[in-house]
CSV table of C-alpha atoms in Angstrom, one decimal:
chain,number,residue,atom,x,y,z
Q,1,UNK,CA,27.9,-104.7,-291.6
Q,2,UNK,CA,24.4,-104.9,-290.2
Q,3,UNK,CA,24.9,-102.9,-287.0
Q,4,UNK,CA,23.4,-99.5,-286.5
Q,5,UNK,CA,25.9,-96.6,-286.6
Q,6,UNK,CA,25.6,-93.6,-284.3
Q,7,UNK,CA,27.6,-90.4,-284.0
Q,8,UNK,CA,27.3,-88.5,-280.7
Q,9,UNK,CA,28.3,-84.9,-281.4
Q,10,UNK,CA,28.3,-81.8,-279.2
Q,11,UNK,CA,27.0,-79.1,-281.5
Q,12,UNK,CA,25.1,-78.2,-284.6
Q,13,UNK,CA,28.3,-77.5,-286.6
Q,14,UNK,CA,29.6,-81.0,-285.9
Q,15,UNK,CA,26.2,-82.5,-286.6
Q,16,UNK,CA,26.2,-80.8,-290.1
Q,17,UNK,CA,29.7,-81.9,-290.9
Q,18,UNK,CA,29.2,-85.5,-289.8
Q,19,UNK,CA,25.9,-85.7,-291.7
Q,20,UNK,CA,27.7,-84.5,-294.9
Q,21,UNK,CA,30.6,-86.9,-294.6
Q,22,UNK,CA,29.4,-90.0,-292.8
Q,23,UNK,CA,26.6,-92.6,-292.7
Q,24,UNK,CA,24.7,-93.1,-289.5
Q,25,UNK,CA,22.3,-91.6,-287.1
Q,26,UNK,CA,23.4,-88.4,-285.3
Q,27,UNK,CA,22.6,-87.6,-281.7
Q,28,UNK,CA,23.5,-84.2,-280.3
Q,29,UNK,CA,24.6,-84.6,-276.7
Q,30,UNK,CA,27.2,-83.0,-274.5
Q,31,UNK,CA,28.9,-85.8,-272.6
Q,32,UNK,CA,31.0,-83.2,-270.7
Q,33,UNK,CA,28.0,-81.7,-268.9
Q,34,UNK,CA,25.4,-84.4,-269.0
Q,35,UNK,CA,24.9,-86.1,-265.6
Q,36,UNK,CA,25.4,-89.8,-265.8
Q,37,UNK,CA,21.9,-90.5,-264.6
Q,38,UNK,CA,20.6,-88.6,-267.6
Q,39,UNK,CA,22.0,-91.1,-270.1
Q,40,UNK,CA,18.8,-93.2,-270.1
Q,41,UNK,CA,17.2,-91.4,-273.1
Q,42,UNK,CA,20.4,-92.0,-275.1
Q,43,UNK,CA,20.4,-95.7,-274.1
Q,44,UNK,CA,16.9,-96.1,-275.4
Q,45,UNK,CA,17.9,-94.7,-278.8
Q,46,UNK,CA,21.0,-96.8,-279.2
Q,47,UNK,CA,20.7,-100.6,-279.3
Q,48,UNK,CA,23.4,-102.5,-277.4
Q,49,UNK,CA,25.0,-103.9,-280.5
Q,50,UNK,CA,25.4,-100.5,-282.3
Q,51,UNK,CA,28.7,-98.9,-283.3
Q,52,UNK,CA,29.0,-95.5,-281.6
Q,53,UNK,CA,31.5,-92.8,-282.6
Q,54,UNK,CA,31.8,-90.0,-280.0
Q,55,UNK,CA,33.0,-86.7,-281.4
Q,56,UNK,CA,34.3,-84.3,-278.8
Q,57,UNK,CA,35.9,-80.9,-278.4
Q,58,UNK,CA,38.9,-80.6,-276.1
Q,59,UNK,CA,39.2,-76.8,-275.8
Q,60,UNK,CA,37.6,-76.3,-272.3
Q,61,UNK,CA,38.6,-79.1,-270.0
Q,62,UNK,CA,38.2,-78.6,-266.3
Q,63,UNK,CA,38.6,-81.6,-264.0
Q,64,UNK,CA,34.9,-82.0,-263.2
Q,65,UNK,CA,34.0,-82.0,-266.9
Q,66,UNK,CA,36.7,-84.5,-267.7
Q,67,UNK,CA,35.6,-86.8,-265.0
Q,68,UNK,CA,32.0,-86.5,-266.1
Q,69,UNK,CA,32.9,-87.2,-269.7
Q,70,UNK,CA,35.0,-90.3,-268.8
Q,71,UNK,CA,32.2,-91.6,-266.6
Q,72,UNK,CA,29.6,-91.1,-269.4
Q,73,UNK,CA,31.9,-92.7,-271.9
Q,74,UNK,CA,32.3,-95.7,-269.7
Q,75,UNK,CA,28.5,-95.9,-269.1
Q,76,UNK,CA,28.0,-96.0,-272.9
Q,77,UNK,CA,30.7,-98.6,-273.3
Q,78,UNK,CA,28.9,-100.8,-270.7
Q,79,UNK,CA,25.7,-100.4,-272.7
Q,80,UNK,CA,27.1,-101.2,-276.2
Q,81,UNK,CA,30.2,-103.2,-275.5
Q,82,UNK,CA,33.9,-102.3,-275.4
Q,83,UNK,CA,34.5,-103.1,-279.1
Q,84,UNK,CA,31.6,-100.9,-280.3
Q,85,UNK,CA,32.6,-97.4,-279.1
Q,86,UNK,CA,35.2,-95.1,-280.5
Q,87,UNK,CA,36.4,-91.6,-279.6
Q,88,UNK,CA,37.1,-89.0,-282.3
Q,89,UNK,CA,38.8,-86.0,-280.6
Q,90,UNK,CA,38.9,-82.5,-282.0
Q,91,UNK,CA,42.0,-80.6,-281.2
Q,92,UNK,CA,40.8,-78.1,-279.8
Q,93,UNK,CA,37.5,-77.6,-281.5
Q,94,UNK,CA,35.9,-77.9,-284.9
Q,95,UNK,CA,37.3,-74.6,-286.1
Q,96,UNK,CA,40.9,-75.9,-285.4
Q,97,UNK,CA,40.1,-79.2,-287.2
Q,98,UNK,CA,38.8,-77.3,-290.2
Q,99,UNK,CA,42.0,-75.3,-290.4
Q,100,UNK,CA,44.1,-78.4,-290.0
Q,101,UNK,CA,42.3,-80.2,-292.7
Q,102,UNK,CA,42.2,-77.3,-295.2
Q,103,UNK,CA,45.1,-76.6,-297.5
Q,104,UNK,CA,43.9,-73.1,-298.3
Q,105,UNK,CA,43.3,-71.9,-294.7
Q,106,UNK,CA,46.0,-71.4,-292.1
Q,107,UNK,CA,44.4,-69.3,-289.4
Q,108,UNK,CA,41.0,-68.7,-287.7
Q,109,UNK,CA,40.9,-65.3,-289.4
Q,110,UNK,CA,41.2,-66.9,-292.8
Q,111,UNK,CA,38.5,-69.4,-291.8
Q,112,UNK,CA,36.2,-66.6,-290.7
Q,113,UNK,CA,36.8,-64.8,-294.0
Q,114,UNK,CA,36.0,-67.9,-296.0
Q,115,UNK,CA,32.6,-68.2,-294.2
Q,116,UNK,CA,31.1,-64.9,-295.3
Q,117,UNK,CA,33.5,-62.7,-293.3
Q,118,UNK,CA,32.3,-64.0,-290.0
Q,119,UNK,CA,33.1,-61.5,-287.2
Q,120,UNK,CA,33.9,-64.1,-284.6
Q,121,UNK,CA,33.6,-67.8,-283.8
Q,122,UNK,CA,29.9,-67.6,-283.0
Q,123,UNK,CA,29.2,-65.9,-286.3
Q,124,UNK,CA,31.4,-68.5,-288.1
Q,125,UNK,CA,29.3,-71.3,-286.6
Q,126,UNK,CA,26.1,-69.6,-287.7
Q,127,UNK,CA,27.4,-69.1,-291.2
Q,128,UNK,CA,28.7,-72.7,-291.3
Q,129,UNK,CA,25.2,-74.0,-290.4
Q,130,UNK,CA,23.5,-71.6,-292.9
Q,131,UNK,CA,25.8,-72.5,-295.8
Q,132,UNK,CA,23.5,-73.9,-298.5
Q,133,UNK,CA,26.2,-76.2,-300.0
Q,134,UNK,CA,28.6,-77.0,-297.2
Q,135,UNK,CA,30.5,-79.6,-299.3
Q,136,UNK,CA,31.3,-77.0,-302.1
Q,137,UNK,CA,32.4,-74.5,-299.4
Q,138,UNK,CA,34.7,-77.1,-297.8
Q,139,UNK,CA,36.1,-78.0,-301.2
Q,140,UNK,CA,36.8,-74.3,-301.9
Q,141,UNK,CA,39.0,-74.1,-298.8
Q,142,UNK,CA,40.9,-77.3,-299.7
Q,143,UNK,CA,39.3,-79.4,-297.1
Q,144,UNK,CA,40.7,-83.0,-296.9
Q,145,UNK,CA,38.3,-85.3,-295.0
Q,146,UNK,CA,41.0,-87.9,-294.5
Q,147,UNK,CA,42.8,-85.6,-292.1
Q,148,UNK,CA,39.7,-85.0,-289.9
Q,149,UNK,CA,40.2,-86.1,-286.2
Q,150,UNK,CA,43.5,-87.8,-286.9
Q,151,UNK,CA,45.8,-86.0,-284.5
Q,152,UNK,CA,47.1,-87.2,-281.1
Q,153,UNK,CA,44.5,-87.2,-278.4
Q,154,UNK,CA,44.3,-84.8,-275.4
Q,155,UNK,CA,46.4,-85.9,-272.3
Q,156,UNK,CA,43.5,-85.3,-270.0
Q,157,UNK,CA,41.5,-88.1,-271.7
Q,158,UNK,CA,44.4,-90.6,-271.4
Q,159,UNK,CA,42.1,-93.0,-269.5
Q,160,UNK,CA,40.2,-93.4,-272.8
Q,161,UNK,CA,43.3,-93.9,-275.0
Q,162,UNK,CA,42.2,-97.4,-276.0
Q,163,UNK,CA,39.1,-96.0,-277.6
Q,164,UNK,CA,40.7,-93.1,-279.5
Q,165,UNK,CA,40.4,-93.5,-283.2
Q,166,UNK,CA,39.8,-91.6,-286.4
Q,167,UNK,CA,37.3,-91.9,-289.2
Q,168,UNK,CA,40.1,-93.2,-291.5
Q,169,UNK,CA,40.2,-96.4,-289.5
Q,170,UNK,CA,36.5,-97.0,-290.1
Q,171,UNK,CA,35.9,-95.3,-293.5
Q,172,UNK,CA,34.8,-98.5,-295.3
Q,173,UNK,CA,31.5,-98.5,-293.4
Q,174,UNK,CA,31.0,-95.0,-292.2
Q,175,UNK,CA,32.1,-92.8,-295.1
Q,176,UNK,CA,29.4,-91.7,-297.5
Q,177,UNK,CA,29.9,-93.6,-300.8
Q,178,UNK,CA,30.7,-90.5,-302.8
Q,179,UNK,CA,33.9,-90.0,-300.7
Q,180,UNK,CA,34.9,-93.7,-300.4
Q,181,UNK,CA,37.1,-93.9,-303.5
């Protein structure tokens, strides 16, 4: 596949995780809060025949943010084409996804303990980012990348249902070779 691959992620923790697991360029952008007229810099980065995977949290969804996200998603779709954009939803956030994908972790408390006894979610994120070998750490908690972003989507994003996907459906061309066995 000759098309460029892009991941649009909301935060540094998602950026690190995506970079460890998948091939492609990563753009950190919050489509929930970004005004539609501010998408031009992103359009300049992403050619109109690229494949774009949008990774989003679904833990804080007020109506204005949902409407903004949907409008931004549709603007990106118009730029790159309907068949080139996919939505990977986190239920509710990355911490919940890590728990869901990890056989050795069953609660946020256990996840915080696994990341150097983090005292809260913000400390957990900092420790996640500072981790020198994130893949080894993920392996130690029984992380299964094939489960990542595979659960049913959020009802509030129902208008984007046709674009909801998971990395498993695209693994042949986005998964790093060391995981593609």
